[in-house]
Amino acid sequence: QVQLVESGGGLVKSGDSLRLSCANSGRTFVGYPVAWFRQAPGEEREFVAAQNPTAAGGRRYYEDSVKDRFTISRDNDKNRVYLQMKSLKPEDTAVYYCAAKKTLYSSNVEYKGWNEYDDWGQGTRVTVSS
């Protein structure tokens, strides 16, 4: 079983940077696509970024509003996934979740729906003040 724990959230100012980390204390997710989602108060959970397994090419893809500011990466040796966030904006304020997709996938498909992922962490809160 994949057991995910996010960390690195906090209160920052507009324009600041922050790096979120997702540690997997369970079975390795080296072979799974991983993703970050976020959920703002009163809003639905939305896709932020995802990365395919390294062995499948490790392709990354992003939600348009974060494409030039956020970078997803994975460290297979440490069994961790990261989300580097730069030029943060107040609208980035949300609880950020990492997720892993254990079911069959295609490296040519972009999985942006929350219901396409199987394992989730508890989330880490990011608040960006103006």
Short mmCIF file of C-alpha atoms in Angstrom, two decimals:
data_model
loop_
_atom_site.label_atom_id
_atom_site.label_comp_id
_atom_site.label_asym_id
_atom_site.label_seq_id
_atom_site.Cartn_x
_atom_site.Cartn_y
_atom_site.Cartn_z
CA GLN A 1 0.00 0.00 0.00
CA VAL A 2 1.16 3.49 -0.84
CA GLN A 3 1.08 5.83 2.17
CA LEU A 4 1.58 9.45 1.32
CA VAL A 5 2.44 12.32 3.65
CA GLU A 6 2.77 15.89 2.40
CA SER A 7 4.85 18.59 4.04
CA GLY A 8 6.29 22.01 3.30
CA GLY A 9 3.18 24.15 3.32
CA GLY A 10 2.96 27.43 5.14
CA LEU A 11 2.17 31.13 5.03
CA VAL A 12 4.12 33.10 2.43
CA LYS A 13 3.84 36.42 0.64
CA SER A 14 2.94 37.02 -2.96
CA GLY A 15 5.98 36.40 -5.13
CA ASP A 16 7.63 33.99 -2.71
CA SER A 17 8.66 30.42 -3.40
CA LEU A 18 7.83 27.22 -1.57
CA ARG A 19 8.70 23.56 -2.05
CA LEU A 20 6.21 20.90 -1.10
CA SER A 21 7.33 17.36 -0.42
CA CYS A 22 5.39 14.12 -0.53
CA ALA A 23 6.90 11.16 1.27
CA ASN A 24 5.74 7.64 0.65
CA SER A 25 6.23 5.39 3.64
CA GLY A 26 4.58 2.41 2.04
CA ARG A 27 5.17 0.43 -1.09
CA THR A 28 7.29 2.25 -3.64
CA PHE A 29 5.51 4.32 -6.26
CA VAL A 30 8.39 4.30 -8.69
CA GLY A 31 6.19 2.64 -11.29
CA TYR A 32 3.15 4.87 -10.81
CA PRO A 33 2.18 8.26 -12.19
CA VAL A 34 2.10 10.79 -9.36
CA ALA A 35 0.34 14.13 -9.15
CA TRP A 36 -0.39 17.18 -7.09
CA PHE A 37 -3.89 18.55 -6.66
CA ARG A 38 -5.16 21.48 -4.64
CA GLN A 39 -8.40 22.51 -3.07
CA ALA A 40 -9.25 26.06 -2.11
CA PRO A 41 -11.99 26.81 0.45
CA GLY A 42 -15.39 26.26 -1.09
CA GLU A 43 -13.90 24.95 -4.32
CA GLU A 44 -13.52 21.54 -5.90
CA ARG A 45 -10.21 19.72 -5.88
CA GLU A 46 -8.29 20.69 -8.98
CA PHE A 47 -5.35 19.27 -10.86
CA VAL A 48 -2.00 21.05 -10.53
CA ALA A 49 0.75 18.85 -11.96
CA ALA A 50 1.61 15.24 -12.71
CA GLN A 51 4.60 13.17 -13.70
CA ASN A 52 4.80 9.78 -15.36
CA PRO A 53 7.15 7.10 -14.02
CA THR A 54 10.79 7.70 -14.86
CA ALA A 55 10.97 4.37 -16.68
CA ALA A 56 8.11 5.53 -18.91
CA GLY A 57 9.84 8.76 -19.81
CA GLY A 58 8.94 10.84 -16.77
CA ARG A 59 6.83 13.28 -18.77
CA ARG A 60 5.49 16.19 -16.74
CA TYR A 61 2.31 18.15 -17.40
CA TYR A 62 0.64 21.04 -15.64
CA GLU A 63 -2.50 23.01 -15.20
CA ASP A 64 -2.22 26.13 -17.35
CA SER A 65 -2.17 28.68 -14.53
CA VAL A 66 0.90 27.11 -12.91
CA LYS A 67 2.77 25.90 -15.98
CA ASP A 68 5.55 28.49 -15.90
CA ARG A 69 5.77 28.74 -12.11
CA PHE A 70 5.54 25.22 -10.67
CA THR A 71 7.75 22.19 -11.24
CA ILE A 72 6.93 18.63 -10.25
CA SER A 73 9.77 16.20 -9.72
CA ARG A 74 10.31 12.80 -8.20
CA ASP A 75 13.23 11.20 -6.37
CA ASN A 76 12.86 7.49 -6.84
CA ASP A 77 15.70 6.65 -4.46
CA LYS A 78 14.01 8.56 -1.66
CA ASN A 79 10.50 7.54 -2.72
CA ARG A 80 9.43 11.20 -2.74
CA VAL A 81 7.64 13.63 -4.99
CA TYR A 82 8.16 17.38 -4.90
CA LEU A 83 6.33 20.46 -6.08
CA GLN A 84 8.54 23.51 -6.43
CA MET A 85 6.38 26.63 -6.52
CA LYS A 86 7.68 30.03 -7.57
CA SER A 87 6.09 33.45 -7.97
CA LEU A 88 3.25 32.44 -5.73
CA LYS A 89 -0.01 34.34 -5.97
CA PRO A 90 -2.90 34.71 -3.53
CA GLU A 91 -5.00 32.53 -5.84
CA ASP A 92 -2.58 29.67 -5.19
CA THR A 93 -3.88 29.52 -1.64
CA ALA A 94 -5.23 26.01 -1.04
CA VAL A 95 -4.62 22.68 0.60
CA TYR A 96 -2.23 20.74 -1.63
CA TYR A 97 -2.49 16.98 -1.97
CA CYS A 98 -0.21 14.46 -3.59
CA ALA A 99 -1.65 11.39 -5.23
CA ALA A 100 -0.53 8.19 -6.90
CA LYS A 101 -2.22 6.27 -9.67
CA LYS A 102 -1.82 2.54 -9.20
CA THR A 103 -4.17 1.39 -11.92
CA LEU A 104 -3.22 0.85 -15.54
CA TYR A 105 -2.11 3.96 -17.35
CA SER A 106 -0.83 5.12 -20.70
CA SER A 107 2.17 7.43 -20.94
CA ASN A 108 0.35 9.21 -23.78
CA VAL A 109 -2.63 10.17 -21.63
CA GLU A 110 -2.82 13.10 -19.24
CA TYR A 111 -4.63 12.16 -16.03
CA LYS A 112 -6.10 15.34 -14.60
CA GLY A 113 -9.17 14.05 -12.81
CA TRP A 114 -8.98 13.50 -9.08
CA ASN A 115 -10.95 10.27 -9.43
CA GLU A 116 -8.23 8.81 -11.65
CA TYR A 117 -5.87 8.52 -8.70
CA ASP A 118 -5.97 5.84 -6.07
CA ASP A 119 -3.90 6.92 -3.09
CA TRP A 120 -3.88 10.31 -1.41
CA GLY A 121 -2.11 12.13 1.35
CA GLN A 122 -3.80 14.27 4.00
CA GLY A 123 -2.72 17.53 2.42
CA THR A 124 -0.56 20.48 3.37
CA ARG A 125 -1.92 24.01 3.53
CA VAL A 126 -0.43 26.83 1.50
CA THR A 127 -1.53 30.39 2.19
CA VAL A 128 -0.27 33.23 0.03
CA SER A 129 -0.88 36.74 1.31
CA SER A 130 -1.01 39.75 -0.99
#
